[in-house]
Every structure is written in structure tokens, then in C-alpha cells.
Tab-separated table of C-alpha atoms in Angstrom:
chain	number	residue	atom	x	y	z
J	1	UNK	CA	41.351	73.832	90.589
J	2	UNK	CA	38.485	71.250	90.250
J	3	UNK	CA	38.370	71.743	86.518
J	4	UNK	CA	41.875	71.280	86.041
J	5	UNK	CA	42.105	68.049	88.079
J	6	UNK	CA	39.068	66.712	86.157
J	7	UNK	CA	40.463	67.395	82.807
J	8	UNK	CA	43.690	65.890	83.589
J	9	UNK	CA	41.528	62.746	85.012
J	10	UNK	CA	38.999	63.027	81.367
J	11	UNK	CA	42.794	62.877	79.505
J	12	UNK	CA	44.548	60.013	81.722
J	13	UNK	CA	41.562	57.934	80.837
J	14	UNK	CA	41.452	59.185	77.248
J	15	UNK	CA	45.444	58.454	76.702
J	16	UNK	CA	44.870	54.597	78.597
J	17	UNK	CA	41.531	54.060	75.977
J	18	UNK	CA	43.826	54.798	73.140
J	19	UNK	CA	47.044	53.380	74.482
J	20	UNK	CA	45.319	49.595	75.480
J	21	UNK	CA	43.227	49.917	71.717
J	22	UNK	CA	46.704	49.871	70.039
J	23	UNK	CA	45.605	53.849	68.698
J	24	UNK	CA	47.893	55.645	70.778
J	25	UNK	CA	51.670	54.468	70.974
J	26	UNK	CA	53.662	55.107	73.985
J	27	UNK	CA	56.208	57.607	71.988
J	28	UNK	CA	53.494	59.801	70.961
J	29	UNK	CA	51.894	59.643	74.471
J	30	UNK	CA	54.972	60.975	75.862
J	31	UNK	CA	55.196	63.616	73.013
J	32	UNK	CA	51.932	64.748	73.954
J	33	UNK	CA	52.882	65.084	78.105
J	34	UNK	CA	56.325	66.546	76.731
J	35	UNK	CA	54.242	69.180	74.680
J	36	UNK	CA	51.920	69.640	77.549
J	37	UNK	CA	54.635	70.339	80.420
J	38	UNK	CA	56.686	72.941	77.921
J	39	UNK	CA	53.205	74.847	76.889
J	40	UNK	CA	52.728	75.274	80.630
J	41	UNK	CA	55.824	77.030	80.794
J	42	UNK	CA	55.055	79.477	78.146
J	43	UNK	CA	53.130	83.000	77.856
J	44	UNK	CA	49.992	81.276	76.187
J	45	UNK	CA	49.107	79.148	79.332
J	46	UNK	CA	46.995	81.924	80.977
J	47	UNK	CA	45.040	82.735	77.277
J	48	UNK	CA	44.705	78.423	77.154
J	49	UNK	CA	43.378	78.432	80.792
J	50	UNK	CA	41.016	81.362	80.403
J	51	UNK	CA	39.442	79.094	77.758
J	52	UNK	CA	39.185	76.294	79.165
J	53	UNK	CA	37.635	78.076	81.947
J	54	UNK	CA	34.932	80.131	79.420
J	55	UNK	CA	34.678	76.533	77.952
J	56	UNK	CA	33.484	74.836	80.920
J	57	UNK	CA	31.189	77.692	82.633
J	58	UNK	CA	29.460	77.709	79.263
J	59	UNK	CA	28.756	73.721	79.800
J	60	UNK	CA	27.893	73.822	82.805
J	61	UNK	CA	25.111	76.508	82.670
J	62	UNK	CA	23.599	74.452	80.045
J	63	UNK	CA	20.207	72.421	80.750
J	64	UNK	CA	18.997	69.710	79.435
């Protein structure tokens, strides 16, 4: 639950970055959440979460 909250926080601040620099329009911002909220719904969500979870374990455990 933690890593999903902080990735959604990571992309907020990633979308507002790109939306204030004039890289990031607010039609494809909204495709993107659109995209987001329908690939949720679908039978990959569980494969893209596992991922994201192998994907962050494996960060964390690193040292530097």
C-alpha cells in the first residue's frame, strides 16, 4: 500500500513538472489518467503490480 501511494505521489509531481514546463498538455494528462483507470480494470493489473513490487524490493535492498 505504501508503494502504491508513493508512486502515485512520484507521478502527481511528475505530471505538475511537465504540465507548468509547457511539456505535458492537459489533454494528454487526462489520456494518461484515462489509460491508467481502464488498465486497472483489466487482467494485466496483477502481472503490472507484481512488477512494480519486484521493481521496488530490488531498489530498496540496494546499498550505496
Amino acid at each position: 500500500m505504501a508503494i502504491s501511494i508513493s508512486v502515485v505521489l512520484l507521478l502527481v509531481v511528475l505530471a505538475v513538472i511537465f504540465l507548468r514546463s509547457g511539456g505535458l498538455k492537459a489533454s494528454h494528462a487526462m489520456v494518461c489518467v484515462l489509460l491508467g483507470f481502464f488498465l486497472a480494470g483489466t487482467s494485466m493489473a496483477p502481472t503490472i503490480q507484481e512488477g512494480l513490487n519486484a521493481t521496488a524490493s530490488v531498489v530498496g535492498s540496494l546499498r550505496p
